[in-house]
Short mmCIF file of C-alpha atoms in Angstrom, two decimals:
data_model
loop_
_atom_site.label_atom_id
_atom_site.label_comp_id
_atom_site.label_asym_id
_atom_site.label_seq_id
_atom_site.Cartn_x
_atom_site.Cartn_y
_atom_site.Cartn_z
CA UNK V 1 0.00 0.00 0.00
CA UNK V 2 2.81 2.42 0.87
CA UNK V 3 4.48 1.69 -2.47
CA UNK V 4 1.21 2.40 -4.27
CA UNK V 5 0.80 5.69 -2.40
CA UNK V 6 4.39 6.67 -3.20
CA UNK V 7 3.86 5.84 -6.88
CA UNK V 8 0.68 7.89 -7.08
CA UNK V 9 2.27 10.75 -5.18
CA UNK V 10 5.19 10.78 -7.59
CA UNK V 11 3.27 10.50 -10.86
CA UNK V 12 -0.31 11.61 -10.22
CA UNK V 13 0.19 14.48 -7.77
CA UNK V 14 2.21 16.70 -10.19
CA UNK V 15 -0.52 16.23 -12.83
CA UNK V 16 -3.22 17.19 -10.36
CA UNK V 17 -1.30 20.25 -9.20
CA UNK V 18 -0.71 21.36 -12.80
CA UNK V 19 -4.40 21.00 -13.63
CA UNK V 20 -5.38 22.91 -10.51
CA UNK V 21 -3.05 25.80 -11.34
CA UNK V 22 -3.33 26.10 -15.15
CA UNK V 23 -4.71 29.57 -15.80
CA UNK V 24 -7.26 28.89 -18.52
CA UNK V 25 -8.48 25.72 -16.81
CA UNK V 26 -9.01 27.70 -13.60
CA UNK V 27 -10.91 30.32 -15.60
CA UNK V 28 -13.03 27.63 -17.26
CA UNK V 29 -13.81 26.07 -13.88
CA UNK V 30 -14.80 29.45 -12.46
CA UNK V 31 -16.94 30.16 -15.52
CA UNK V 32 -18.99 27.00 -14.96
CA UNK V 33 -19.25 27.75 -11.25
CA UNK V 34 -20.42 31.29 -12.01
CA UNK V 35 -23.30 29.98 -14.12
CA UNK V 36 -24.54 27.78 -11.28
CA UNK V 37 -27.27 30.27 -10.23
CA UNK V 38 -28.68 30.13 -13.77
CA UNK V 39 -28.76 26.31 -13.77
CA UNK V 40 -30.34 26.17 -10.32
CA UNK V 41 -32.95 28.77 -11.25
CA UNK V 42 -33.97 26.86 -14.35
CA UNK V 43 -33.99 23.59 -12.40
CA UNK V 44 -36.30 25.00 -9.73
CA UNK V 45 -38.63 26.27 -12.46
CA UNK V 46 -38.78 22.81 -14.06
CA UNK V 47 -39.29 21.06 -10.71
CA UNK V 48 -42.13 23.37 -9.65
CA UNK V 49 -43.80 23.06 -13.05
CA UNK V 50 -43.41 19.26 -13.03
CA UNK V 51 -44.87 19.02 -9.53
CA UNK V 52 -47.99 20.97 -10.50
CA UNK V 53 -48.48 19.00 -13.72
CA UNK V 54 -47.91 15.68 -11.90
CA UNK V 55 -50.57 16.63 -9.33
CA UNK V 56 -53.11 16.90 -12.14
CA UNK V 57 -51.90 13.94 -14.18
CA UNK V 58 -51.26 11.39 -11.43
CA UNK V 59 -53.54 12.53 -8.59
CA UNK V 60 -56.37 14.11 -10.53
CA UNK V 61 -56.09 17.45 -8.71
CA UNK V 62 -57.65 19.53 -11.47
CA UNK V 63 -58.69 22.37 -9.18
CA UNK V 64 -55.18 22.50 -7.71
CA UNK V 65 -53.77 22.71 -11.23
CA UNK V 66 -56.18 25.46 -12.25
CA UNK V 67 -55.32 27.53 -9.19
CA UNK V 68 -51.59 27.18 -9.80
CA UNK V 69 -51.63 27.41 -13.59
CA UNK V 70 -50.21 30.97 -13.36
CA UNK V 71 -47.22 29.46 -11.51
CA UNK V 72 -46.69 27.12 -14.49
CA UNK V 73 -46.63 30.11 -16.84
CA UNK V 74 -44.22 31.94 -14.53
CA UNK V 75 -41.93 28.89 -14.52
CA UNK V 76 -41.99 28.89 -18.33
CA UNK V 77 -40.87 32.53 -18.34
CA UNK V 78 -38.11 31.81 -15.83
CA UNK V 79 -36.90 28.79 -17.78
CA UNK V 80 -36.89 30.73 -21.06
CA UNK V 81 -34.76 33.46 -19.50
CA UNK V 82 -32.30 31.14 -17.76
CA UNK V 83 -31.37 27.67 -19.03
CA UNK V 84 -32.81 28.29 -22.49
CA UNK V 85 -30.06 30.94 -22.88
CA UNK V 86 -27.34 29.01 -21.05
CA UNK V 87 -24.64 29.22 -23.74
CA UNK V 88 -25.05 33.00 -23.84
CA UNK V 89 -24.56 33.28 -20.08
CA UNK V 90 -21.63 30.89 -20.24
CA UNK V 91 -19.94 32.96 -22.97
CA UNK V 92 -20.32 36.04 -20.77
CA UNK V 93 -18.91 34.31 -17.69
CA UNK V 94 -16.15 32.56 -19.66
CA UNK V 95 -14.90 35.82 -21.15
CA UNK V 96 -15.04 37.59 -17.80
CA UNK V 97 -13.16 34.89 -15.89
CA UNK V 98 -10.52 34.39 -18.59
CA UNK V 99 -9.78 38.13 -18.84
CA UNK V 100 -9.73 38.42 -15.06
CA UNK V 101 -7.27 35.55 -14.83
CA UNK V 102 -5.04 37.30 -17.40
CA UNK V 103 -5.24 40.54 -15.35
CA UNK V 104 -6.94 42.67 -18.00
CA UNK V 105 -10.31 44.42 -17.91
CA UNK V 106 -12.80 41.56 -17.34
CA UNK V 107 -15.83 43.46 -18.64
CA UNK V 108 -14.11 43.95 -22.00
CA UNK V 109 -13.31 40.24 -22.04
CA UNK V 110 -16.93 39.35 -21.30
CA UNK V 111 -18.24 41.53 -24.14
CA UNK V 112 -15.63 40.17 -26.55
CA UNK V 113 -16.56 36.59 -25.71
CA UNK V 114 -20.29 37.17 -26.21
CA UNK V 115 -19.77 39.00 -29.51
CA UNK V 116 -17.41 36.31 -30.81
CA UNK V 117 -19.95 33.63 -29.88
CA UNK V 118 -22.87 35.39 -31.56
CA UNK V 119 -20.83 35.91 -34.74
CA UNK V 120 -20.13 32.19 -34.94
CA UNK V 121 -23.69 30.82 -34.84
CA UNK V 122 -26.19 30.77 -37.68
CA UNK V 123 -28.22 33.98 -38.11
CA UNK V 124 -31.20 32.26 -39.62
CA UNK V 125 -34.03 30.06 -38.39
CA UNK V 126 -36.69 27.90 -39.98
CA UNK V 127 -40.44 28.35 -39.60
CA UNK V 128 -42.66 25.33 -40.22
CA UNK V 129 -46.18 26.16 -41.39
CA UNK V 130 -48.68 23.97 -43.20
CA UNK V 131 -45.99 21.35 -43.87
CA UNK V 132 -43.77 24.01 -45.45
CA UNK V 133 -40.27 24.94 -44.31
CA UNK V 134 -39.68 28.70 -44.50
CA UNK V 135 -36.23 30.16 -43.92
CA UNK V 136 -36.05 33.36 -41.85
CA UNK V 137 -32.87 35.37 -42.33
CA UNK V 138 -31.38 37.62 -39.62
CA UNK V 139 -32.94 35.50 -36.87
CA UNK V 140 -31.33 33.38 -34.16
CA UNK V 141 -32.64 29.92 -33.38
CA UNK V 142 -32.95 30.00 -29.58
CA UNK V 143 -31.58 26.45 -29.40
CA UNK V 144 -28.17 27.79 -30.43
CA UNK V 145 -28.21 29.99 -27.34
CA UNK V 146 -28.86 27.00 -25.07
CA UNK V 147 -26.57 24.04 -24.48
CA UNK V 148 -26.47 23.37 -28.23
CA UNK V 149 -24.08 26.29 -28.58
CA UNK V 150 -21.86 25.45 -25.60
CA UNK V 151 -18.78 24.38 -27.51
CA UNK V 152 -19.09 27.29 -29.91
CA UNK V 153 -19.17 29.65 -26.92
CA UNK V 154 -16.22 27.82 -25.39
CA UNK V 155 -14.06 27.86 -28.51
CA UNK V 156 -14.82 31.24 -30.07
CA UNK V 157 -15.36 33.00 -26.75
CA UNK V 158 -11.97 31.77 -25.58
CA UNK V 159 -10.30 32.63 -28.89
CA UNK V 160 -11.78 36.13 -28.91
CA UNK V 161 -10.65 36.84 -25.35
CA UNK V 162 -7.18 35.40 -26.06
CA UNK V 163 -6.79 37.86 -28.95
CA UNK V 164 -8.14 40.66 -26.74
CA UNK V 165 -5.55 39.87 -24.07
CA UNK V 166 -2.80 39.59 -26.68
CA UNK V 167 -3.53 43.03 -28.13
CA UNK V 168 -3.68 44.61 -24.69
CA UNK V 169 -0.40 43.02 -23.62
CA UNK V 170 1.14 44.28 -26.90
CA UNK V 171 -0.04 47.79 -25.90
CA UNK V 172 -2.10 48.19 -29.07
CA UNK V 173 -4.54 50.62 -27.53
CA UNK V 174 -5.40 54.28 -27.16
CA UNK V 175 -3.57 56.13 -24.41
CA UNK V 176 -5.98 58.48 -22.68
CA UNK V 177 -5.25 61.19 -20.16
CA UNK V 178 -5.60 59.97 -16.61
CA UNK V 179 -7.66 63.07 -15.79
CA UNK V 180 -10.70 61.39 -17.31
CA UNK V 181 -13.02 59.25 -15.14
CA UNK V 182 -11.61 55.71 -14.69
CA UNK V 183 -14.52 54.08 -16.52
CA UNK V 184 -13.92 56.20 -19.62
CA UNK V 185 -10.18 55.53 -19.50
CA UNK V 186 -10.78 51.76 -19.45
CA UNK V 187 -13.39 51.98 -22.21
CA UNK V 188 -11.08 53.88 -24.57
CA UNK V 189 -8.05 51.72 -23.77
CA UNK V 190 -9.93 48.49 -24.51
CA UNK V 191 -11.72 49.78 -27.61
CA UNK V 192 -9.00 48.91 -30.15
CA UNK V 193 -8.18 45.46 -28.66
CA UNK V 194 -11.87 44.53 -28.65
CA UNK V 195 -12.32 45.84 -32.19
CA UNK V 196 -9.30 43.98 -33.57
CA UNK V 197 -10.28 40.76 -31.82
CA UNK V 198 -13.81 40.82 -33.22
CA UNK V 199 -12.65 41.60 -36.74
CA UNK V 200 -10.27 38.63 -36.60
CA UNK V 201 -13.11 36.37 -35.41
CA UNK V 202 -15.37 37.80 -38.10
CA UNK V 203 -12.72 37.12 -40.74
CA UNK V 204 -12.30 33.52 -39.60
CA UNK V 205 -16.03 32.94 -39.75
CA UNK V 206 -16.22 34.52 -43.20
CA UNK V 207 -13.42 32.30 -44.54
CA UNK V 208 -14.95 29.17 -43.03
CA UNK V 209 -18.41 29.94 -44.39
CA UNK V 210 -17.03 30.83 -47.82
CA UNK V 211 -15.05 27.60 -48.08
CA UNK V 212 -17.56 25.18 -46.54
CA UNK V 213 -20.87 26.97 -47.03
CA UNK V 214 -21.71 26.32 -43.37
CA UNK V 215 -21.66 28.28 -40.15
CA UNK V 216 -18.84 27.26 -37.85
CA UNK V 217 -21.20 26.69 -34.94
CA UNK V 218 -23.24 24.16 -36.93
CA UNK V 219 -20.10 22.33 -38.03
CA UNK V 220 -18.66 22.33 -34.52
CA UNK V 221 -21.86 20.86 -33.12
CA UNK V 222 -21.80 18.00 -35.58
CA UNK V 223 -18.06 17.24 -35.61
CA UNK V 224 -16.96 17.85 -32.00
CA UNK V 225 -19.76 18.50 -29.52
CA UNK V 226 -22.00 15.50 -30.24
CA UNK V 227 -19.12 12.95 -30.30
CA UNK V 228 -17.74 14.34 -27.03
CA UNK V 229 -21.14 14.21 -25.38
CA UNK V 230 -21.56 10.62 -26.55
CA UNK V 231 -18.09 9.81 -25.20
CA UNK V 232 -19.08 11.26 -21.83
CA UNK V 233 -22.00 8.82 -21.65
CA UNK V 234 -19.69 5.81 -21.71
CA UNK V 235 -19.31 3.73 -18.55
CA UNK V 236 -15.50 3.78 -18.75
CA UNK V 237 -15.44 7.59 -18.88
CA UNK V 238 -17.74 7.79 -15.86
CA UNK V 239 -15.50 5.45 -13.86
CA UNK V 240 -12.32 7.22 -14.97
CA UNK V 241 -13.45 10.70 -13.95
CA UNK V 242 -14.82 9.39 -10.63
CA UNK V 243 -11.55 7.60 -9.83
CA UNK V 244 -9.40 10.61 -10.76
CA UNK V 245 -11.55 12.89 -8.63
CA UNK V 246 -11.09 10.69 -5.59
CA UNK V 247 -7.37 10.27 -6.24
CA UNK V 248 -6.87 14.02 -6.43
CA UNK V 249 -8.78 14.50 -3.19
CA UNK V 250 -6.66 11.84 -1.49
CA UNK V 251 -3.64 14.06 -2.04
CA UNK V 252 -5.47 17.14 -0.78
CA UNK V 253 -6.41 18.64 -4.15
CA UNK V 254 -10.03 19.48 -4.84
CA UNK V 255 -10.71 16.85 -7.49
CA UNK V 256 -14.05 18.27 -8.56
CA UNK V 257 -12.46 21.66 -9.22
CA UNK V 258 -9.40 20.19 -10.92
CA UNK V 259 -11.60 18.24 -13.35
CA UNK V 260 -14.24 20.95 -13.69
CA UNK V 261 -13.36 21.60 -17.37
CA UNK V 262 -14.15 17.97 -18.21
CA UNK V 263 -17.19 17.71 -15.94
CA UNK V 264 -18.52 21.05 -17.07
CA UNK V 265 -17.93 20.94 -20.81
CA UNK V 266 -19.26 17.39 -21.27
CA UNK V 267 -21.64 16.57 -18.44
CA UNK V 268 -22.96 20.06 -17.64
CA UNK V 269 -23.88 20.39 -21.31
CA UNK V 270 -25.69 17.05 -21.13
CA UNK V 271 -27.45 18.10 -17.94
CA UNK V 272 -28.78 21.32 -19.42
CA UNK V 273 -29.95 19.39 -22.48
CA UNK V 274 -31.89 17.09 -20.12
CA UNK V 275 -33.30 20.11 -18.35
CA UNK V 276 -34.49 21.62 -21.62
CA UNK V 277 -36.07 18.31 -22.63
CA UNK V 278 -37.85 18.03 -19.28
CA UNK V 279 -39.19 21.58 -19.62
CA UNK V 280 -40.57 20.75 -23.06
CA UNK V 281 -42.00 17.40 -21.95
CA UNK V 282 -39.71 15.50 -24.32
CA UNK V 283 -37.69 12.30 -23.86
CA UNK V 284 -34.63 12.86 -21.64
CA UNK V 285 -31.65 12.40 -24.02
CA UNK V 286 -28.61 11.81 -21.78
CA UNK V 287 -28.04 9.08 -19.24
CA UNK V 288 -25.19 10.70 -17.27
CA UNK V 289 -24.81 14.35 -16.32
CA UNK V 290 -22.81 16.49 -13.92
CA UNK V 291 -25.52 16.12 -11.27
CA UNK V 292 -25.47 12.33 -11.78
CA UNK V 293 -21.76 12.42 -11.07
CA UNK V 294 -22.29 14.52 -7.95
CA UNK V 295 -25.33 12.89 -6.35
CA UNK V 296 -24.29 9.29 -7.05
CA UNK V 297 -20.52 9.68 -6.80
CA UNK V 298 -18.26 12.11 -5.01
CA UNK V 299 -20.72 14.22 -3.02
CA UNK V 300 -21.43 12.58 0.30
CA UNK V 301 -18.51 10.18 -0.04
CA UNK V 302 -17.44 10.95 3.54
CA UNK V 303 -20.86 10.41 5.14
CA UNK V 304 -20.51 6.59 4.93
CA UNK V 305 -17.19 6.82 6.79
CA UNK V 306 -18.82 8.87 9.54
CA UNK V 307 -21.62 6.31 9.89
CA UNK V 308 -19.17 3.38 9.82
CA UNK V 309 -17.04 5.07 12.50
CA UNK V 310 -20.06 5.57 14.75
CA UNK V 311 -21.10 1.95 14.22
CA UNK V 312 -17.80 0.10 14.66
CA UNK V 313 -14.97 2.31 15.88
CA UNK V 314 -13.81 1.66 19.45
CA UNK V 315 -11.63 4.75 19.67
CA UNK V 316 -13.26 7.54 21.61
CA UNK V 317 -11.38 10.30 19.78
CA UNK V 318 -12.61 9.13 16.38
CA UNK V 319 -16.14 8.60 17.60
CA UNK V 320 -16.17 12.12 19.02
CA UNK V 321 -14.91 13.54 15.74
CA UNK V 322 -17.50 11.50 13.82
CA UNK V 323 -20.28 12.89 15.98
CA UNK V 324 -19.08 16.43 15.31
CA UNK V 325 -18.74 15.75 11.58
CA UNK V 326 -22.11 14.01 11.15
CA UNK V 327 -24.25 17.11 10.63
CA UNK V 328 -21.81 18.73 8.13
CA UNK V 329 -21.41 15.40 6.29
CA UNK V 330 -25.18 15.11 5.83
CA UNK V 331 -24.96 18.37 3.87
CA UNK V 332 -21.84 17.21 1.97
CA UNK V 333 -19.38 19.35 3.93
CA UNK V 334 -16.56 16.84 4.10
CA UNK V 335 -13.55 18.84 5.28
CA UNK V 336 -13.89 17.84 8.97
CA UNK V 337 -13.53 14.19 7.93
CA UNK V 338 -10.97 14.73 5.18
CA UNK V 339 -8.57 16.57 7.47
CA UNK V 340 -9.76 15.42 10.89
CA UNK V 341 -9.66 11.62 10.88
CA UNK V 342 -7.89 12.08 8.36
CA UNK V 343 -8.60 10.58 4.94
CA UNK V 344 -6.01 12.60 3.05
CA UNK V 345 -2.71 10.71 2.75
CA UNK V 346 -3.98 7.98 5.06
CA UNK V 347 -3.04 4.64 3.41
CA UNK V 348 -5.61 2.72 5.48
CA UNK V 349 -8.48 4.70 3.98
CA UNK V 350 -7.19 4.88 0.41
CA UNK V 351 -9.00 1.81 -0.95
CA UNK V 352 -12.50 2.54 0.43
CA UNK V 353 -12.21 6.25 -0.39
CA UNK V 354 -11.76 5.36 -4.06
CA UNK V 355 -13.81 2.17 -4.37
CA UNK V 356 -16.97 3.26 -2.50
CA UNK V 357 -17.81 6.06 -4.98
CA UNK V 358 -16.90 3.73 -7.87
CA UNK V 359 -19.33 1.12 -6.54
CA UNK V 360 -22.07 3.74 -6.11
CA UNK V 361 -21.51 5.16 -9.58
CA UNK V 362 -21.48 1.70 -11.18
CA UNK V 363 -24.78 0.69 -9.60
CA UNK V 364 -26.41 4.03 -10.39
CA UNK V 365 -25.23 3.92 -14.00
CA UNK V 366 -26.58 0.38 -14.46
CA UNK V 367 -29.92 1.11 -12.81
CA UNK V 368 -30.37 4.31 -14.83
CA UNK V 369 -29.43 2.56 -18.07
CA UNK V 370 -31.99 -0.15 -17.39
CA UNK V 371 -34.63 2.52 -16.91
CA UNK V 372 -35.34 1.59 -13.30
CA UNK V 373 -34.68 5.19 -12.21
CA UNK V 374 -35.43 8.42 -14.04
CA UNK V 375 -32.50 10.15 -15.68
CA UNK V 376 -31.34 13.34 -13.99
CA UNK V 377 -33.53 16.22 -15.11
CA UNK V 378 -32.56 19.05 -12.76
CA UNK V 379 -29.55 20.62 -11.12
CA UNK V 380 -29.37 20.41 -7.33
CA UNK V 381 -27.05 22.33 -4.96
CA UNK V 382 -23.97 20.52 -3.74
CA UNK V 383 -25.11 20.87 -0.12
CA UNK V 384 -28.28 18.87 -0.77
CA UNK V 385 -28.32 15.73 1.46
CA UNK V 386 -27.42 12.54 -0.44
CA UNK V 387 -30.87 10.94 -0.16
CA UNK V 388 -32.88 14.07 -0.95
CA UNK V 389 -30.65 15.23 -3.83
CA UNK V 390 -31.32 12.29 -6.19
CA UNK V 391 -35.05 12.45 -5.47
CA UNK V 392 -35.21 16.08 -6.62
CA UNK V 393 -32.69 15.73 -9.46
CA UNK V 394 -34.65 12.85 -10.96
CA UNK V 395 -37.88 14.89 -10.92
CA UNK V 396 -39.48 13.43 -7.79
CA UNK V 397 -38.73 9.80 -8.58
CA UNK V 398 -39.11 7.73 -5.39
CA UNK V 399 -36.91 5.04 -6.93
CA UNK V 400 -33.99 7.49 -6.94
CA UNK V 401 -34.51 7.96 -3.21
CA UNK V 402 -34.39 4.18 -2.74
CA UNK V 403 -31.27 3.92 -4.91
CA UNK V 404 -29.57 6.57 -2.80
CA UNK V 405 -30.31 4.61 0.38
CA UNK V 406 -28.92 1.41 -1.20
CA UNK V 407 -25.80 3.28 -2.30
CA UNK V 408 -25.32 4.63 1.21
CA UNK V 409 -25.59 1.14 2.71
CA UNK V 410 -23.12 -0.28 0.17
CA UNK V 411 -20.62 2.49 0.90
CA UNK V 412 -20.93 1.96 4.67
CA UNK V 413 -20.31 -1.79 4.23
CA UNK V 414 -17.20 -1.04 2.17
CA UNK V 415 -15.89 1.31 4.87
CA UNK V 416 -16.57 -0.93 7.91
CA UNK V 417 -13.58 -3.33 7.67
CA UNK V 418 -11.19 -0.45 7.07
CA UNK V 419 -12.52 1.42 10.10
CA UNK V 420 -11.77 -1.69 12.17
CA UNK V 421 -8.32 -1.98 10.62
CA UNK V 422 -7.61 1.66 11.36
CA UNK V 423 -8.57 1.12 15.00
CA UNK V 424 -6.15 -1.79 15.29
CA UNK V 425 -3.30 0.04 13.64
CA UNK V 426 -3.84 3.21 15.65
CA UNK V 427 -1.62 5.26 13.36
CA UNK V 428 -1.39 8.98 13.94
CA UNK V 429 -0.09 10.96 10.99
CA UNK V 430 1.61 14.31 11.68
CA UNK V 431 -0.42 17.32 10.65
CA UNK V 432 2.56 18.71 8.71
CA UNK V 433 2.32 15.84 6.20
CA UNK V 434 -1.09 16.91 4.93
CA UNK V 435 -1.67 18.76 1.69
CA UNK V 436 -4.10 21.63 1.75
CA UNK V 437 -6.70 21.61 -1.04
CA UNK V 438 -6.08 23.67 -4.14
CA UNK V 439 -9.13 25.68 -5.24
#
């Protein structure tokens, strides 16, 4: 076990640290985190709407539905202004965070990213009437502004901001007297970099459309985004990301944050597509999403250890710590356990810390694929208790609640023998050997 830990520390830890400190990856992680309020708002709208509709459909509460029908309309408005425009909000946040990370004016970066994104999607839409397909020029299809346009926003938003930063660093800008108000000084100094960046993006789109006859966003969706989303639905990918997340955490690095670019770009896109489908009453397209990864995998991974410690540990110090950590662990606040027992760099706990989430994810993936549990249709906060979170995320599916209980029992059973082994060994690791998490 010690040799395995040494090997992972030598080869995996540098990779994790590099991922956690790479500038554009940090900006991408922060961009996805910044859009969390939008995802949660849209999710709440879908959940409220679904609850009201289910009351009429399944319980026959027609009067209840009629009284709350205005709430359904309000939820439709909220959804249309939040998740239905997710790619637009992401482009804004992505440009802001990337420019901020590069220490240039973040507002200019945000505007550049949004403009570059909008230039790269098709400015036409189709109207279907009486079995006829009518093309409308100078019109955006709203689907391109949702998760359908995520990769276009990621690529062209990032490219536009990179050019913007490059021109600013090269001092290609107007130099204005400092006697002007600061806002005007910044606006004039960023005008030329923004202008040059957008003309370059416009030129690239013109060349691509001239050569291929297609908009870049449409091509990107077909060639890159759909294959990547399909790849993210594979069982091996789900296991790999779950294992890497736990391994990073074992060395004190926030694995969810380190892998946020992967989780966000592939699974968050799938999740928002599921959310859009649920809002429209359509078939849920994707089996695995970012919330699936959270509610069935890494979130709550320390709660089973707390329960196992309270059940089997004979050491009073660990039982006392487990009692103190129980309430935070229920709400997925795991730091007291990670650094208190500890889990981090503790060879005794390495195997269950990695295998328990893998077992939970494997069972959840299989059950979802078989159709025994609804696919995730809503985003839930990370502090949502493990049993409640799946129930809400799967649109009030009681089977998800049962699955969560089974997963919790399995994880506790995996932890129990290692808790006993830890008691027998009685090892105390010095506090100086711990790694602090990298956010």
